[in-house]
PDB file of N, CA, C and O in Angstrom:
ATOM      1  N   UNK A   1      50.691 109.445 125.137  1.00  0.00           N
ATOM      2  CA  UNK A   1      51.695 109.295 124.112  1.00  0.00           C
ATOM      3  C   UNK A   1      51.177 109.845 122.783  1.00  0.00           C
ATOM      4  O   UNK A   1      51.949 110.453 122.045  1.00  0.00           O
ATOM      5  N   UNK A   2      49.900 109.616 122.505  1.00  0.00           N
ATOM      6  CA  UNK A   2      49.355 110.144 121.259  1.00  0.00           C
ATOM      7  C   UNK A   2      49.360 111.669 121.250  1.00  0.00           C
ATOM      8  O   UNK A   2      49.635 112.288 120.221  1.00  0.00           O
ATOM      9  N   UNK A   3      49.072 112.273 122.388  1.00  0.00           N
ATOM     10  CA  UNK A   3      49.092 113.736 122.473  1.00  0.00           C
ATOM     11  C   UNK A   3      50.506 114.259 122.240  1.00  0.00           C
ATOM     12  O   UNK A   3      50.704 115.239 121.518  1.00  0.00           O
ATOM     13  N   UNK A   4      51.486 113.603 122.835  1.00  0.00           N
ATOM     14  CA  UNK A   4      52.872 114.014 122.604  1.00  0.00           C
ATOM     15  C   UNK A   4      53.266 113.841 121.146  1.00  0.00           C
ATOM     16  O   UNK A   4      53.961 114.680 120.576  1.00  0.00           O
ATOM     17  N   UNK A   5      52.803 112.758 120.535  1.00  0.00           N
ATOM     18  CA  UNK A   5      53.111 112.523 119.126  1.00  0.00           C
ATOM     19  C   UNK A   5      52.443 113.571 118.240  1.00  0.00           C
ATOM     20  O   UNK A   5      53.068 114.121 117.328  1.00  0.00           O
ATOM     21  N   UNK A   6      51.189 113.887 118.525  1.00  0.00           N
ATOM     22  CA  UNK A   6      50.465 114.865 117.712  1.00  0.00           C
ATOM     23  C   UNK A   6      51.052 116.263 117.827  1.00  0.00           C
ATOM     24  O   UNK A   6      51.012 117.041 116.879  1.00  0.00           O
ATOM     25  N   UNK A   7      51.577 116.606 118.997  1.00  0.00           N
ATOM     26  CA  UNK A   7      52.164 117.939 119.169  1.00  0.00           C
ATOM     27  C   UNK A   7      53.619 117.992 118.718  1.00  0.00           C
ATOM     28  O   UNK A   7      54.214 119.062 118.690  1.00  0.00           O
ATOM     29  N   UNK A   8      54.200 116.860 118.382  1.00  0.00           N
ATOM     30  CA  UNK A   8      55.567 116.832 117.880  1.00  0.00           C
ATOM     31  C   UNK A   8      56.628 116.790 118.957  1.00  0.00           C
ATOM     32  O   UNK A   8      57.784 117.105 118.700  1.00  0.00           O
ATOM     33  N   UNK A   9      56.257 116.425 120.174  1.00  0.00           N
ATOM     34  CA  UNK A   9      57.218 116.395 121.267  1.00  0.00           C
ATOM     35  C   UNK A   9      57.979 115.083 121.372  1.00  0.00           C
ATOM     36  O   UNK A   9      58.903 114.978 122.162  1.00  0.00           O
ATOM     37  N   UNK A  10      57.592 114.090 120.608  1.00  0.00           N
ATOM     38  CA  UNK A  10      58.337 112.832 120.593  1.00  0.00           C
ATOM     39  C   UNK A  10      59.411 112.888 119.518  1.00  0.00           C
ATOM     40  O   UNK A  10      59.280 113.567 118.505  1.00  0.00           O
ATOM     41  N   UNK A  11      60.507 112.174 119.763  1.00  0.00           N
ATOM     42  CA  UNK A  11      61.567 112.136 118.766  1.00  0.00           C
ATOM     43  C   UNK A  11      61.098 111.384 117.534  1.00  0.00           C
ATOM     44  O   UNK A  11      60.521 110.305 117.624  1.00  0.00           O
ATOM     45  N   UNK A  12      61.336 111.961 116.411  1.00  0.00           N
ATOM     46  CA  UNK A  12      61.074 111.264 115.157  1.00  0.00           C
ATOM     47  C   UNK A  12      62.352 111.326 114.327  1.00  0.00           C
ATOM     48  O   UNK A  12      63.309 112.005 114.678  1.00  0.00           O
ATOM     49  N   UNK A  13      62.350 110.648 113.235  1.00  0.00           N
ATOM     50  CA  UNK A  13      63.564 110.577 112.419  1.00  0.00           C
ATOM     51  C   UNK A  13      63.958 111.933 111.856  1.00  0.00           C
ATOM     52  O   UNK A  13      65.124 112.239 111.743  1.00  0.00           O
ATOM     53  N   UNK A  14      62.989 112.771 111.545  1.00  0.00           N
ATOM     54  CA  UNK A  14      63.320 114.034 110.896  1.00  0.00           C
ATOM     55  C   UNK A  14      63.277 115.244 111.805  1.00  0.00           C
ATOM     56  O   UNK A  14      63.808 116.282 111.456  1.00  0.00           O
ATOM     57  N   UNK A  15      62.652 115.143 112.964  1.00  0.00           N
ATOM     58  CA  UNK A  15      62.459 116.336 113.787  1.00  0.00           C
ATOM     59  C   UNK A  15      62.988 116.140 115.197  1.00  0.00           C
ATOM     60  O   UNK A  15      62.623 115.188 115.871  1.00  0.00           O
ATOM     61  N   UNK A  16      63.817 117.046 115.622  1.00  0.00           N
ATOM     62  CA  UNK A  16      64.304 117.034 117.003  1.00  0.00           C
ATOM     63  C   UNK A  16      63.961 118.329 117.721  1.00  0.00           C
ATOM     64  O   UNK A  16      64.294 118.495 118.874  1.00  0.00           O
ATOM     65  N   UNK A  17      63.325 119.264 117.050  1.00  0.00           N
ATOM     66  CA  UNK A  17      62.999 120.547 117.674  1.00  0.00           C
ATOM     67  C   UNK A  17      61.960 120.375 118.783  1.00  0.00           C
ATOM     68  O   UNK A  17      62.010 121.081 119.782  1.00  0.00           O
ATOM     69  N   UNK A  18      61.027 119.447 118.628  1.00  0.00           N
ATOM     70  CA  UNK A  18      60.043 119.195 119.671  1.00  0.00           C
ATOM     71  C   UNK A  18      60.677 118.633 120.924  1.00  0.00           C
ATOM     72  O   UNK A  18      60.291 118.969 122.041  1.00  0.00           O
ATOM     73  N   UNK A  19      61.681 117.808 120.760  1.00  0.00           N
ATOM     74  CA  UNK A  19      62.391 117.248 121.909  1.00  0.00           C
ATOM     75  C   UNK A  19      63.138 118.342 122.668  1.00  0.00           C
ATOM     76  O   UNK A  19      63.125 118.369 123.894  1.00  0.00           O
ATOM     77  N   UNK A  20      63.751 119.243 121.952  1.00  0.00           N
ATOM     78  CA  UNK A  20      64.467 120.345 122.594  1.00  0.00           C
ATOM     79  C   UNK A  20      63.493 121.222 123.371  1.00  0.00           C
ATOM     80  O   UNK A  20      63.806 121.671 124.478  1.00  0.00           O
ATOM     81  N   UNK A  21      62.335 121.461 122.829  1.00  0.00           N
ATOM     82  CA  UNK A  21      61.315 122.248 123.534  1.00  0.00           C
ATOM     83  C   UNK A  21      60.859 121.521 124.790  1.00  0.00           C
ATOM     84  O   UNK A  21      60.716 122.145 125.849  1.00  0.00           O
ATOM     85  N   UNK A  22      60.663 120.228 124.698  1.00  0.00           N
ATOM     86  CA  UNK A  22      60.244 119.452 125.868  1.00  0.00           C
ATOM     87  C   UNK A  22      61.317 119.483 126.952  1.00  0.00           C
ATOM     88  O   UNK A  22      61.011 119.627 128.139  1.00  0.00           O
ATOM     89  N   UNK A  23      62.569 119.364 126.579  1.00  0.00           N
ATOM     90  CA  UNK A  23      63.665 119.424 127.545  1.00  0.00           C
ATOM     91  C   UNK A  23      63.710 120.802 128.203  1.00  0.00           C
ATOM     92  O   UNK A  23      63.910 120.918 129.416  1.00  0.00           O
ATOM     93  N   UNK A  24      63.512 121.845 127.430  1.00  0.00           N
ATOM     94  CA  UNK A  24      63.515 123.202 127.978  1.00  0.00           C
ATOM     95  C   UNK A  24      62.369 123.397 128.969  1.00  0.00           C
ATOM     96  O   UNK A  24      62.554 124.009 130.030  1.00  0.00           O
ATOM     97  N   UNK A  25      61.196 122.876 128.645  1.00  0.00           N
ATOM     98  CA  UNK A  25      60.037 123.016 129.544  1.00  0.00           C
ATOM     99  C   UNK A  25      60.271 122.246 130.837  1.00  0.00           C
ATOM    100  O   UNK A  25      60.016 122.756 131.931  1.00  0.00           O
ATOM    101  N   UNK A  26      60.777 121.032 130.744  1.00  0.00           N
ATOM    102  CA  UNK A  26      61.035 120.219 131.942  1.00  0.00           C
ATOM    103  C   UNK A  26      62.105 120.869 132.807  1.00  0.00           C
ATOM    104  O   UNK A  26      61.983 120.926 134.031  1.00  0.00           O
ATOM    105  N   UNK A  27      63.156 121.396 132.189  1.00  0.00           N
ATOM    106  CA  UNK A  27      64.224 122.050 132.939  1.00  0.00           C
ATOM    107  C   UNK A  27      63.721 123.298 133.650  1.00  0.00           C
ATOM    108  O   UNK A  27      64.015 123.516 134.827  1.00  0.00           O
ATOM    109  N   UNK A  28      62.946 124.115 132.956  1.00  0.00           N
ATOM    110  CA  UNK A  28      62.408 125.328 133.566  1.00  0.00           C
ATOM    111  C   UNK A  28      61.467 124.987 134.719  1.00  0.00           C
ATOM    112  O   UNK A  28      61.485 125.656 135.768  1.00  0.00           O
ATOM    113  N   UNK A  29      60.664 123.956 134.566  1.00  0.00           N
ATOM    114  CA  UNK A  29      59.755 123.538 135.629  1.00  0.00           C
ATOM    115  C   UNK A  29      60.526 123.026 136.837  1.00  0.00           C
ATOM    116  O   UNK A  29      60.169 123.333 137.982  1.00  0.00           O
ATOM    117  N   UNK A  30      61.588 122.286 136.611  1.00  0.00           N
ATOM    118  CA  UNK A  30      62.396 121.764 137.717  1.00  0.00           C
ATOM    119  C   UNK A  30      63.077 122.903 138.475  1.00  0.00           C
ATOM    120  O   UNK A  30      63.132 122.888 139.710  1.00  0.00           O
ATOM    121  N   UNK A  31      63.597 123.882 137.756  1.00  0.00           N
ATOM    122  CA  UNK A  31      64.236 125.027 138.410  1.00  0.00           C
ATOM    123  C   UNK A  31      63.213 125.819 139.213  1.00  0.00           C
ATOM    124  O   UNK A  31      63.488 126.228 140.345  1.00  0.00           O
ATOM    125  N   UNK A  32      62.035 126.022 138.670  1.00  0.00           N
ATOM    126  CA  UNK A  32      60.983 126.734 139.394  1.00  0.00           C
ATOM    127  C   UNK A  32      60.565 125.976 140.647  1.00  0.00           C
ATOM    128  O   UNK A  32      60.428 126.570 141.727  1.00  0.00           O
ATOM    129  N   UNK A  33      60.398 124.670 140.545  1.00  0.00           N
ATOM    130  CA  UNK A  33      60.015 123.860 141.706  1.00  0.00           C
ATOM    131  C   UNK A  33      61.102 123.886 142.778  1.00  0.00           C
ATOM    132  O   UNK A  33      60.802 123.967 143.968  1.00  0.00           O
ATOM    133  N   UNK A  34      62.364 123.844 142.370  1.00  0.00           N
ATOM    134  CA  UNK A  34      63.463 123.890 143.338  1.00  0.00           C
ATOM    135  C   UNK A  34      63.515 125.239 144.045  1.00  0.00           C
ATOM    136  O   UNK A  34      63.752 125.310 145.255  1.00  0.00           O
ATOM    137  N   UNK A  35      63.270 126.312 143.313  1.00  0.00           N
ATOM    138  CA  UNK A  35      63.282 127.649 143.906  1.00  0.00           C
ATOM    139  C   UNK A  35      62.154 127.804 144.910  1.00  0.00           C
ATOM    140  O   UNK A  35      62.358 128.301 146.024  1.00  0.00           O
ATOM    141  N   UNK A  36      60.964 127.380 144.544  1.00  0.00           N
ATOM    142  CA  UNK A  36      59.820 127.471 145.455  1.00  0.00           C
ATOM    143  C   UNK A  36      60.055 126.606 146.683  1.00  0.00           C
ATOM    144  O   UNK A  36      59.775 127.027 147.810  1.00  0.00           O
ATOM    145  N   UNK A  37      60.594 125.420 146.492  1.00  0.00           N
ATOM    146  CA  UNK A  37      60.878 124.531 147.613  1.00  0.00           C
ATOM    147  C   UNK A  37      61.887 125.154 148.564  1.00  0.00           C
ATOM    148  O   UNK A  37      61.743 125.069 149.785  1.00  0.00           O
ATOM    149  N   UNK A  38      62.920 125.780 148.034  1.00  0.00           N
ATOM    150  CA  UNK A  38      63.934 126.390 148.887  1.00  0.00           C
ATOM    151  C   UNK A  38      63.326 127.496 149.740  1.00  0.00           C
ATOM    152  O   UNK A  38      63.508 127.534 150.956  1.00  0.00           O
ATOM    153  N   UNK A  39      62.602 128.417 149.102  1.00  0.00           N
ATOM    154  CA  UNK A  39      62.082 129.569 149.840  1.00  0.00           C
ATOM    155  C   UNK A  39      60.896 129.223 150.731  1.00  0.00           C
ATOM    156  O   UNK A  39      60.653 129.910 151.732  1.00  0.00           O
ATOM    157  N   UNK A  40      60.156 128.181 150.418  1.00  0.00           N
ATOM    158  CA  UNK A  40      58.974 127.833 151.219  1.00  0.00           C
ATOM    159  C   UNK A  40      59.272 126.825 152.317  1.00  0.00           C
ATOM    160  O   UNK A  40      58.576 126.800 153.330  1.00  0.00           O
ATOM    161  N   UNK A  41      60.327 125.992 152.156  1.00  0.00           N
ATOM    162  CA  UNK A  41      60.581 124.927 153.126  1.00  0.00           C
ATOM    163  C   UNK A  41      61.966 125.061 153.760  1.00  0.00           C
ATOM    164  O   UNK A  41      62.097 125.127 154.985  1.00  0.00           O
ATOM    165  N   UNK A  42      62.995 125.079 152.942  1.00  0.00           N
ATOM    166  CA  UNK A  42      64.352 124.991 153.471  1.00  0.00           C
ATOM    167  C   UNK A  42      64.800 126.260 154.188  1.00  0.00           C
ATOM    168  O   UNK A  42      65.405 126.185 155.258  1.00  0.00           O
ATOM    169  N   UNK A  43      64.547 127.417 153.629  1.00  0.00           N
ATOM    170  CA  UNK A  43      64.983 128.666 154.263  1.00  0.00           C
ATOM    171  C   UNK A  43      64.300 128.904 155.610  1.00  0.00           C
ATOM    172  O   UNK A  43      64.981 129.187 156.591  1.00  0.00           O
ATOM    173  N   UNK A  44      62.959 128.783 155.708  1.00  0.00           N
ATOM    174  CA  UNK A  44      62.345 128.924 157.038  1.00  0.00           C
ATOM    175  C   UNK A  44      62.830 127.865 158.029  1.00  0.00           C
ATOM    176  O   UNK A  44      62.975 128.145 159.219  1.00  0.00           O
ATOM    177  N   UNK A  45      63.111 126.671 157.560  1.00  0.00           N
ATOM    178  CA  UNK A  45      63.639 125.629 158.441  1.00  0.00           C
ATOM    179  C   UNK A  45      65.010 125.987 158.980  1.00  0.00           C
ATOM    180  O   UNK A  45      65.330 125.710 160.143  1.00  0.00           O
ATOM    181  N   UNK A  46      65.834 126.612 158.149  1.00  0.00           N
ATOM    182  CA  UNK A  46      67.155 127.016 158.630  1.00  0.00           C
ATOM    183  C   UNK A  46      67.040 128.131 159.659  1.00  0.00           C
ATOM    184  O   UNK A  46      67.852 128.215 160.583  1.00  0.00           O
ATOM    185  N   UNK A  47      66.049 128.983 159.528  1.00  0.00           N
ATOM    186  CA  UNK A  47      65.833 130.028 160.532  1.00  0.00           C
ATOM    187  C   UNK A  47      65.393 129.416 161.856  1.00  0.00           C
ATOM    188  O   UNK A  47      65.789 129.889 162.923  1.00  0.00           O
ATOM    189  N   UNK A  48      64.578 128.380 161.810  1.00  0.00           N
ATOM    190  CA  UNK A  48      64.174 127.709 163.040  1.00  0.00           C
ATOM    191  C   UNK A  48      65.357 127.007 163.704  1.00  0.00           C
ATOM    192  O   UNK A  48      65.445 126.969 164.935  1.00  0.00           O
ATOM    193  N   UNK A  49      66.256 126.469 162.900  1.00  0.00           N
ATOM    194  CA  UNK A  49      67.423 125.788 163.464  1.00  0.00           C
ATOM    195  C   UNK A  49      68.329 126.778 164.196  1.00  0.00           C
ATOM    196  O   UNK A  49      68.973 126.425 165.180  1.00  0.00           O
ATOM    197  N   UNK A  50      68.377 128.020 163.752  1.00  0.00           N
ATOM    198  CA  UNK A  50      69.199 129.027 164.411  1.00  0.00           C
ATOM    199  C   UNK A  50      68.616 129.457 165.755  1.00  0.00           C
ATOM    200  O   UNK A  50      69.309 130.066 166.550  1.00  0.00           O
ATOM    201  N   UNK A  51      67.361 129.174 165.992  1.00  0.00           N
ATOM    202  CA  UNK A  51      66.712 129.594 167.224  1.00  0.00           C
ATOM    203  C   UNK A  51      67.093 128.708 168.405  1.00  0.00           C
ATOM    204  O   UNK A  51      66.705 128.987 169.527  1.00  0.00           O
ATOM    205  N   UNK A  52      67.846 127.650 168.171  1.00  0.00           N
ATOM    206  CA  UNK A  52      68.267 126.727 169.229  1.00  0.00           C
ATOM    207  C   UNK A  52      69.787 126.708 169.306  1.00  0.00           C
ATOM    208  O   UNK A  52      70.478 126.853 168.305  1.00  0.00           O
ATOM    209  N   UNK A  53      70.320 126.464 170.511  1.00  0.00           N
ATOM    210  CA  UNK A  53      71.765 126.348 170.643  1.00  0.00           C
ATOM    211  C   UNK A  53      72.190 124.897 170.429  1.00  0.00           C
ATOM    212  O   UNK A  53      71.381 124.051 170.035  1.00  0.00           O
ATOM    213  N   UNK A  54      73.457 124.587 170.680  1.00  0.00           N
ATOM    214  CA  UNK A  54      73.983 123.239 170.420  1.00  0.00           C
ATOM    215  C   UNK A  54      73.323 122.177 171.286  1.00  0.00           C
ATOM    216  O   UNK A  54      73.228 121.022 170.896  1.00  0.00           O
ATOM    217  N   UNK A  55      72.878 122.547 172.470  1.00  0.00           N
ATOM    218  CA  UNK A  55      72.254 121.583 173.377  1.00  0.00           C
ATOM    219  C   UNK A  55      70.755 121.434 173.137  1.00  0.00           C
ATOM    220  O   UNK A  55      70.093 120.670 173.824  1.00  0.00           O
ATOM    221  N   UNK A  56      70.215 122.177 172.197  1.00  0.00           N
ATOM    222  CA  UNK A  56      68.792 122.073 171.890  1.00  0.00           C
ATOM    223  C   UNK A  56      67.916 123.024 172.676  1.00  0.00           C
ATOM    224  O   UNK A  56      66.696 122.999 172.546  1.00  0.00           O
ATOM    225  N   UNK A  57      68.541 123.880 173.497  1.00  0.00           N
ATOM    226  CA  UNK A  57      67.759 124.839 174.271  1.00  0.00           C
ATOM    227  C   UNK A  57      67.490 126.073 173.424  1.00  0.00           C
ATOM    228  O   UNK A  57      68.276 126.442 172.565  1.00  0.00           O
ATOM    229  N   UNK A  58      66.362 126.744 173.668  1.00  0.00           N
ATOM    230  CA  UNK A  58      66.097 127.988 172.940  1.00  0.00           C
ATOM    231  C   UNK A  58      67.135 129.050 173.281  1.00  0.00           C
ATOM    232  O   UNK A  58      67.597 129.151 174.411  1.00  0.00           O
ATOM    233  N   UNK A  59      67.543 129.791 172.304  1.00  0.00           N
ATOM    234  CA  UNK A  59      68.504 130.878 172.527  1.00  0.00           C
ATOM    235  C   UNK A  59      67.778 132.020 173.223  1.00  0.00           C
ATOM    236  O   UNK A  59      66.627 132.318 172.916  1.00  0.00           O
ATOM    237  N   UNK A  60      68.467 132.693 174.108  1.00  0.00           N
ATOM    238  CA  UNK A  60      67.884 133.839 174.797  1.00  0.00           C
ATOM    239  C   UNK A  60      68.376 135.097 174.116  1.00  0.00           C
ATOM    240  O   UNK A  60      69.443 135.632 174.433  1.00  0.00           O
ATOM    241  N   UNK A  61      67.619 135.547 173.124  1.00  0.00           N
ATOM    242  CA  UNK A  61      68.024 136.729 172.359  1.00  0.00           C
ATOM    243  C   UNK A  61      67.825 138.012 173.148  1.00  0.00           C
ATOM    244  O   UNK A  61      68.440 139.013 172.848  1.00  0.00           O
ATOM    245  N   UNK A  62      66.932 138.002 174.131  1.00  0.00           N
ATOM    246  CA  UNK A  62      66.605 139.224 174.849  1.00  0.00           C
ATOM    247  C   UNK A  62      67.002 139.095 176.312  1.00  0.00           C
ATOM    248  O   UNK A  62      66.212 139.339 177.210  1.00  0.00           O
ATOM    249  N   UNK A  63      68.238 138.719 176.581  1.00  0.00           N
ATOM    250  CA  UNK A  63      68.660 138.581 177.960  1.00  0.00           C
ATOM    251  C   UNK A  63      68.872 139.966 178.574  1.00  0.00           C
ATOM    252  O   UNK A  63      69.238 140.924 177.890  1.00  0.00           O
ATOM    253  N   UNK A  64      68.650 140.074 179.878  1.00  0.00           N
ATOM    254  CA  UNK A  64      68.768 141.393 180.530  1.00  0.00           C
ATOM    255  C   UNK A  64      70.168 141.915 180.643  1.00  0.00           C
ATOM    256  O   UNK A  64      71.156 141.472 180.543  1.00  0.00           O
TER     257      UNK A  64
END
């Protein structure tokens, strides 16, 4: 808390610019984490789900 106060990121009576910067940093970090999570976990998982049919059997992509 002291570090946040010293850097001006806590709300004070006269200054709100530090709060806006903190909100921007948290928002950007959340968007970055969501993007990485989607491409590293959810997208490959959806590709694995397509490899099975409705009954849970592997799809035969290379049938004769």
